[in-house]
Backbone as ProteinMPNN parsed JSONL, in Angstrom:
{"seq_chain_A": "SRHISAEQKRRSNINIGFKTLGSLVPTLKSQSNITNAVTLQKTVEHIGKLQQERQQLQDEVKRLREEIEELNTSISLCQEQLPATGVPMRKNRSDLMQDNFNEYVKSRTLQNWKFWIVSFSETMLKFLWCFY", "coords_chain_A": {"N_chain_A": [[81.757, 82.896, 60.555], [78.834, 82.36, 62.567], [79.74, 80.524, 64.613], [82.461, 80.777, 64.762], [82.595, 83.434, 65.594], [81.483, 83.316, 68.216], [83.209, 81.622, 69.454], [85.607, 83.283, 69.208], [84.622, 85.344, 70.98], [84.354, 83.954, 73.468], [86.916, 83.15, 73.991], [87.979, 85.644, 74.191], [86.742, 86.489, 76.442], [87.964, 84.873, 78.391], [90.626, 85.664, 78.129], [90.328, 88.157, 79.242], [89.657, 87.514, 81.776], [91.818, 86.273, 82.729], [93.703, 88.428, 82.53], [92.595, 90.112, 84.543], [92.912, 88.592, 86.84], [95.583, 88.739, 86.746], [96.167, 91.475, 87.429], [94.926, 91.552, 90.106], [96.226, 89.894, 91.617], [99.028, 89.982, 93.812], [101.585, 88.996, 93.464], [101.533, 88.687, 90.693], [101.52, 91.058, 89.318], [103.815, 92.502, 88.728], [104.807, 91.113, 86.66], [105.221, 90.037, 83.413], [103.974, 88.485, 80.185], [103.324, 85.756, 81.101], [102.251, 82.494, 81.73], [98.954, 80.99, 81.43], [98.581, 78.939, 83.153], [100.509, 79.359, 85.242], [99.444, 81.813, 86.117], [97.049, 80.869, 87.22], [98.058, 79.22, 89.192], [99.506, 80.947, 90.841], [97.451, 82.556, 91.653], [95.765, 80.671, 92.961], [97.725, 80.161, 95.199], [97.65, 82.792, 96.337], [94.989, 83.23, 97.359], [94.948, 81.099, 99.128], [96.762, 82.187, 100.972], [95.419, 84.515, 101.753], [93.056, 83.265, 102.777], [94.292, 81.949, 105.156], [95.301, 84.233, 106.481], [92.889, 85.437, 107.12], [91.668, 83.572, 108.864], [93.568, 83.777, 110.976], [93.041, 86.289, 111.808], [90.277, 86.054, 112.56], [90.656, 84.255, 114.714], [92.102, 85.824, 116.336], [90.399, 87.921, 116.974], [88.396, 86.476, 118.285], [89.889, 85.72, 120.535], [90.372, 88.164, 121.815], [87.803, 89.04, 122.457], [87.167, 87.124, 124.217], [88.911, 87.917, 126.201], [87.916, 90.452, 126.909], [85.472, 89.787, 127.821], [86.18, 88.397, 129.957], [87.281, 90.493, 131.602], [85.103, 92.107, 131.832], [83.467, 90.511, 133.378], [85.22, 90.46, 135.824], [84.897, 93.11, 136.447], [82.139, 93.11, 137.057], [82.054, 91.327, 139.097], [83.618, 92.853, 141.083], [81.908, 95.129, 141.375], [79.61, 93.768, 142.463], [80.568, 93.432, 144.957], [80.368, 95.738, 146.336], [78.811, 97.7, 148.925], [75.229, 97.932, 149.15], [74.329, 100.489, 149.965], [76.508, 102.019, 149.213], [79.752, 103.391, 148.923], [81.278, 105.908, 150.739], [83.428, 108.163, 148.97], [86.407, 109.859, 147.764], [86.445, 109.977, 144.957], [84.137, 109.145, 142.427], [83.295, 105.845, 142.462], [82.633, 104.361, 140.224], [83.746, 105.951, 138.247], [86.392, 105.737, 138.74], [86.746, 103.019, 138.207], [86.008, 103.018, 135.59], [88.135, 104.665, 134.68], [90.347, 103.094, 135.167], [89.752, 100.869, 133.508], [89.909, 102.27, 131.03], [92.57, 102.795, 130.944], [93.704, 100.341, 130.956], [92.72, 99.463, 128.455], [93.865, 101.32, 126.822], [96.77, 100.638, 127.33], [96.739, 98.013, 126.307], [95.973, 98.462, 123.698], [98.251, 99.789, 122.698], [99.883, 97.692, 122.455], [98.617, 96.07, 120.672], [96.578, 97.156, 118.194], [94.139, 96.335, 117.402], [92.869, 95.309, 119.548], [91.553, 97.75, 120.679], [89.364, 98.171, 118.856], [87.992, 96.031, 119.137], [87.273, 96.107, 121.769], [85.893, 98.557, 121.827], [83.724, 98.149, 120.139], [82.418, 96.077, 121.665], [81.747, 97.555, 124.066], [80.059, 99.707, 122.786], [77.955, 98.002, 122.094], [77.023, 97.24, 124.554], [76.241, 99.754, 125.654], [74.3, 100.473, 123.919], [72.498, 98.588, 124.281], [71.442, 99.227, 126.662], [69.522, 100.944, 126.08], [67.599, 99.574, 124.808]], "CA_chain_A": [[80.401, 82.415, 60.795], [78.475, 82.404, 63.986], [80.398, 79.542, 65.497], [83.818, 81.371, 64.86], [82.46, 84.535, 66.415], [81.127, 82.862, 69.483], [84.608, 81.136, 70.078], [86.372, 84.463, 69.544], [84.155, 86.043, 72.295], [84.694, 83.052, 74.598], [88.529, 83.337, 74.238], [88.203, 87.119, 74.633], [86.367, 86.653, 77.877], [88.889, 84.112, 79.113], [91.855, 86.339, 78.436], [90.037, 89.268, 80.117], [89.581, 86.992, 83.221], [93.347, 86.139, 83.178], [94.227, 89.787, 82.878], [91.942, 90.787, 85.727], [93.56, 88.005, 87.794], [97.029, 89.322, 86.942], [96.033, 92.862, 88.246], [94.498, 91.53, 91.351], [97.161, 89.036, 92.661], [100.174, 90.936, 93.986], [102.654, 88.306, 92.791], [101.466, 88.754, 89.165], [101.454, 92.441, 88.841], [105.179, 92.916, 88.215], [105.382, 90.099, 85.693], [104.498, 90.087, 82.063], [104.126, 87.195, 79.552], [103.3, 84.49, 82.09], [101.217, 81.382, 81.222], [97.596, 80.887, 82.227], [98.818, 77.942, 84.202], [101.274, 80.198, 86.362], [98.534, 82.727, 86.722], [96.01, 80.109, 88.061], [98.768, 78.722, 90.224], [99.745, 82.103, 91.938], [96.127, 82.97, 92.182], [95.303, 79.787, 94.266], [98.434, 80.474, 96.333], [97.125, 84.009, 97.029], [93.725, 82.812, 97.835], [95.251, 80.305, 100.24], [97.305, 83.014, 101.916], [94.172, 85.379, 102.351], [92.161, 82.505, 103.706], [95.098, 81.916, 106.316], [95.189, 85.528, 107.336], [91.448, 85.784, 107.621], [91.471, 82.697, 109.884], [94.197, 84.147, 112.062], [92.345, 87.498, 112.255], [89.117, 85.634, 113.284], [91.104, 83.698, 115.965], [92.47, 86.979, 117.426], [89.111, 88.723, 117.387], [87.857, 85.59, 119.425], [90.698, 85.559, 121.899], [90.174, 89.489, 122.277], [86.475, 89.096, 122.831], [87.164, 86.331, 125.39], [89.719, 88.677, 127.088], [87.023, 91.544, 127.285], [84.392, 89.3, 128.594], [86.835, 88.196, 131.434], [87.334, 91.778, 132.206], [83.682, 92.45, 132.276], [83.133, 89.503, 134.553], [85.738, 90.943, 136.906], [84.206, 94.286, 136.837], [80.761, 92.849, 137.668], [82.356, 90.818, 140.567], [84.006, 93.941, 141.942], [80.643, 95.886, 141.508], [78.675, 93.057, 143.422], [81.15, 93.289, 146.355], [80.024, 96.965, 146.909], [77.606, 97.533, 149.796], [74.096, 98.52, 148.685], [74.372, 101.748, 150.414], [77.453, 102.771, 148.528], [80.815, 103.677, 149.919], [81.863, 107.372, 150.581], [84.838, 108.147, 148.335], [86.736, 111.095, 147.116], [86.269, 109.904, 143.455], [83.113, 108.109, 142.229], [83.986, 104.502, 142.125], [82.499, 103.809, 138.813], [84.652, 106.678, 137.473], [87.562, 105.228, 139.018], [86.684, 101.75, 137.411], [86.095, 103.441, 134.164], [89.483, 105.105, 134.479], [91.119, 101.822, 135.209], [89.425, 100.063, 132.334], [90.431, 102.886, 129.924], [94.014, 102.718, 131.085], [93.959, 99.002, 130.498], [92.321, 99.38, 126.997], [95.132, 102.1, 126.268], [98.003, 100.014, 127.278], [96.597, 96.973, 125.439], [95.986, 98.923, 122.452], [99.611, 100.08, 122.241], [100.448, 96.394, 122.115], [97.784, 95.46, 119.637], [95.525, 98.149, 118.008], [92.875, 95.646, 117.306], [92.069, 95.291, 120.804], [90.745, 98.802, 120.812], [88.353, 97.883, 117.899], [86.993, 94.865, 119.63], [86.63, 96.699, 123.19], [85.045, 99.68, 121.531], [82.523, 97.503, 119.553], [81.71, 95.649, 122.96], [81.11, 98.903, 124.84], [78.987, 100.16, 122.159], [76.917, 97.168, 122.184], [76.331, 97.322, 125.982], [75.683, 101.146, 125.665], [72.921, 100.362, 123.033], [71.577, 97.667, 124.858], [70.724, 99.935, 127.755], [68.202, 101.922, 125.524], [66.688, 98.707, 124.182]], "C_chain_A": [[79.919, 82.597, 62.266], [79.304, 81.629, 65.042], [81.752, 80.407, 65.779], [83.684, 82.674, 65.834], [82.1, 84.272, 67.832], [82.416, 82.308, 70.324], [85.583, 82.187, 70.266], [85.969, 85.13, 70.855], [84.48, 85.209, 73.391], [86.106, 83.129, 74.89], [88.757, 84.687, 74.696], [87.827, 87.138, 76.033], [87.256, 85.888, 78.62], [90.119, 84.994, 79.218], [91.579, 87.583, 79.157], [90.002, 88.847, 81.532], [91.121, 86.826, 83.749], [94.068, 87.622, 83.505], [93.95, 90.331, 84.151], [92.681, 90.12, 86.898], [94.94, 88.599, 88.017], [97.099, 90.717, 87.484], [95.567, 92.807, 89.582], [95.482, 90.859, 92.403], [98.642, 89.755, 92.623], [101.435, 90.386, 93.295], [102.81, 88.326, 91.295], [101.658, 90.104, 88.689], [102.735, 92.964, 88.3], [105.631, 91.995, 87.022], [104.624, 90.24, 84.318], [104.858, 88.648, 81.186], [104.15, 86.019, 80.373], [102.165, 83.777, 81.495], [100.014, 81.453, 81.981], [97.754, 80.018, 83.243], [99.414, 78.612, 85.454], [100.184, 81.133, 86.827], [97.479, 82.216, 87.6], [96.834, 79.606, 89.423], [99.003, 79.873, 91.293], [98.386, 82.68, 92.569], [95.596, 82.018, 93.297], [96.342, 79.979, 95.337], [98.073, 81.759, 97.161], [96.0, 83.859, 97.774], [93.905, 82.07, 99.155], [95.823, 81.103, 101.441], [96.386, 83.948, 102.552], [93.297, 84.593, 103.354], [92.967, 82.322, 105.224], [94.982, 83.197, 107.256], [93.847, 85.863, 107.92], [91.243, 84.82, 108.835], [92.24, 83.172, 111.176], [93.538, 85.455, 112.518], [91.139, 87.08, 113.209], [89.511, 85.006, 114.726], [91.509, 84.842, 116.881], [91.465, 87.797, 117.743], [88.483, 87.804, 118.359], [88.424, 85.568, 120.67], [90.502, 87.086, 122.512], [88.839, 89.592, 122.972], [86.425, 88.351, 124.232], [87.794, 87.189, 126.488], [88.723, 89.834, 127.674], [85.956, 90.929, 128.111], [84.95, 88.837, 129.798], [86.916, 89.429, 132.226], [85.959, 92.339, 132.623], [83.126, 91.65, 133.287], [83.777, 90.076, 135.726], [85.213, 92.312, 137.264], [82.976, 94.062, 137.536], [80.951, 92.16, 139.09], [82.725, 91.991, 141.556], [82.715, 94.811, 142.338], [79.661, 95.216, 142.515], [79.161, 93.089, 144.835], [80.739, 94.78, 147.062], [78.741, 96.999, 147.688], [76.306, 98.46, 148.949], [73.983, 100.03, 148.979], [75.347, 102.68, 149.695], [78.585, 102.942, 149.428], [81.238, 105.19, 149.709], [83.182, 107.241, 150.037], [85.099, 109.564, 147.929], [86.394, 111.092, 145.671], [85.143, 108.923, 143.399], [83.618, 106.799, 141.623], [83.681, 104.003, 140.759], [83.384, 104.652, 137.907], [86.008, 106.205, 137.539], [87.825, 103.868, 138.187], [86.835, 101.986, 135.95], [87.576, 103.84, 133.736], [90.499, 103.944, 134.268], [90.909, 101.034, 133.962], [89.937, 100.884, 131.136], [91.991, 102.902, 129.846], [94.481, 101.477, 130.44], [93.753, 98.933, 128.937], [93.68, 100.141, 126.317], [96.382, 101.311, 126.285], [98.026, 98.653, 126.426], [96.496, 97.31, 123.784], [97.258, 99.348, 121.873], [100.196, 98.996, 121.929], [99.886, 95.929, 120.872], [96.622, 96.336, 119.232], [94.308, 97.487, 117.738], [92.098, 95.451, 118.457], [91.133, 96.473, 121.055], [89.454, 98.714, 120.055], [87.295, 97.028, 118.625], [86.439, 95.49, 120.87], [85.625, 97.695, 122.88], [83.639, 99.124, 120.958], [81.686, 96.981, 120.671], [81.158, 96.534, 123.723], [79.962, 99.36, 124.152], [77.89, 99.215, 122.277], [76.191, 97.214, 123.569], [75.645, 98.686, 126.167], [74.206, 101.055, 125.002], [71.981, 99.555, 123.641], [70.76, 98.172, 126.049], [69.491, 100.606, 127.341], [67.402, 100.924, 124.853], [65.515, 98.529, 125.082]], "O_chain_A": [[80.73, 83.0, 63.1], [79.504, 82.066, 66.175], [82.069, 80.687, 66.935], [84.517, 82.92, 66.706], [82.474, 85.11, 68.653], [82.611, 82.49, 71.526], [86.341, 82.175, 71.236], [86.8, 85.44, 71.709], [84.937, 85.799, 74.369], [86.461, 83.173, 76.068], [89.641, 84.92, 75.521], [88.532, 87.763, 76.825], [87.356, 86.325, 79.766], [90.66, 85.096, 80.319], [92.535, 88.128, 79.709], [90.267, 89.645, 82.431], [91.54, 87.148, 84.861], [94.788, 87.88, 84.469], [94.794, 90.922, 84.825], [93.069, 90.806, 87.844], [95.406, 88.902, 89.115], [98.158, 91.075, 87.998], [95.699, 93.802, 90.296], [95.574, 91.115, 93.603], [99.259, 90.022, 91.591], [102.212, 91.104, 92.667], [103.857, 88.074, 90.698], [101.995, 90.217, 87.51], [102.707, 93.844, 87.44], [106.731, 92.148, 86.49], [103.435, 90.56, 84.282], [105.794, 87.895, 81.456], [105.127, 85.277, 80.262], [101.265, 84.333, 80.865], [100.018, 81.941, 83.111], [97.117, 80.226, 84.276], [98.902, 78.458, 86.563], [100.041, 81.205, 88.047], [97.024, 82.864, 88.543], [96.31, 79.609, 90.537], [98.707, 79.71, 92.477], [98.267, 83.146, 93.702], [95.091, 82.428, 94.342], [95.89, 79.971, 96.482], [98.164, 81.817, 98.387], [95.992, 84.366, 98.896], [93.203, 82.305, 100.138], [95.534, 80.864, 102.613], [96.49, 84.201, 103.753], [92.89, 85.022, 104.433], [92.373, 82.519, 106.284], [94.662, 83.203, 108.444], [93.689, 86.45, 108.991], [90.646, 85.278, 109.809], [91.733, 83.034, 112.289], [93.53, 85.646, 113.734], [90.963, 87.558, 114.33], [88.825, 85.202, 115.729], [91.263, 84.795, 118.086], [91.558, 88.442, 118.787], [87.99, 88.355, 119.343], [87.794, 85.441, 121.721], [90.484, 87.172, 123.74], [88.771, 90.211, 124.034], [85.812, 88.795, 125.203], [87.281, 87.205, 127.607], [88.774, 90.091, 128.876], [85.547, 91.554, 129.089], [84.201, 88.856, 130.775], [86.643, 89.42, 133.427], [85.791, 92.959, 133.673], [82.3, 92.142, 134.056], [83.052, 90.249, 136.706], [85.118, 92.586, 138.46], [82.711, 94.726, 138.538], [80.2, 92.36, 140.045], [82.213, 92.078, 142.673], [82.523, 95.146, 143.506], [78.985, 95.892, 143.291], [78.421, 92.844, 145.787], [80.812, 94.897, 148.285], [77.72, 96.455, 147.268], [76.505, 99.471, 148.275], [73.498, 100.745, 148.101], [75.125, 103.883, 149.561], [78.454, 102.673, 150.623], [81.507, 105.615, 148.586], [83.995, 106.418, 150.456], [84.185, 110.371, 147.765], [86.059, 112.156, 145.151], [85.114, 107.969, 144.177], [84.213, 106.686, 140.551], [84.476, 103.25, 140.197], [83.776, 104.149, 136.853], [86.746, 106.236, 136.554], [88.887, 103.639, 137.607], [87.583, 101.347, 135.21], [88.119, 103.453, 132.701], [91.316, 103.895, 133.348], [91.891, 100.555, 133.394], [90.409, 100.232, 130.205], [92.579, 103.013, 128.771], [95.382, 101.425, 129.603], [94.592, 98.372, 128.233], [94.385, 99.618, 125.455], [97.063, 101.306, 125.26], [99.064, 98.214, 125.929], [96.863, 96.572, 122.869], [97.407, 99.299, 120.653], [101.105, 99.096, 121.105], [100.623, 95.411, 120.033], [95.629, 96.259, 119.956], [93.307, 98.192, 117.867], [90.868, 95.418, 118.444], [90.036, 96.277, 121.578], [88.449, 99.175, 120.598], [86.086, 97.244, 118.696], [85.225, 95.437, 121.063], [84.586, 97.753, 123.538], [82.57, 99.626, 121.304], [80.494, 97.271, 120.765], [80.007, 96.324, 124.104], [78.897, 99.447, 124.762], [76.804, 99.701, 122.592], [74.965, 97.224, 123.68], [74.577, 98.758, 126.775], [73.178, 101.499, 125.514], [70.772, 99.771, 123.557], [69.674, 97.707, 126.393], [68.551, 100.814, 128.108], [66.425, 101.375, 124.255], [64.58, 97.804, 124.741]]}, "name": "protein", "num_of_chains": 1, "seq": "SRHISAEQKRRSNINIGFKTLGSLVPTLKSQSNITNAVTLQKTVEHIGKLQQERQQLQDEVKRLREEIEELNTSISLCQEQLPATGVPMRKNRSDLMQDNFNEYVKSRTLQNWKFWIVSFSETMLKFLWCFY"}
């Protein structure tokens, strides 16, 4: 009857959902014949782990942005100390500062590659802002 058919479809959809969870959650991939309760438990654990990792990454991005902002403030303070007429130099002062900044980003990137991504995005935003 129609009721039996609807119930079979509902159960089939539930089973498909549990199989999908089994293929998405790393701790379930290698296991077979596990109960739905275990599937749900492992899925909840995996989601919790992903949320924790996401929070750590957000905290790290915030910290790196703050560090870049401090660097930009330091650069601005250095530039403000320059005389209005400029200073005769062998090498252009802005080139020297850019070289120093690039060297700093390089050394920080070797410690943590995410620093480059954040510093690059901040630099691009400032570059694009110049054309606005």
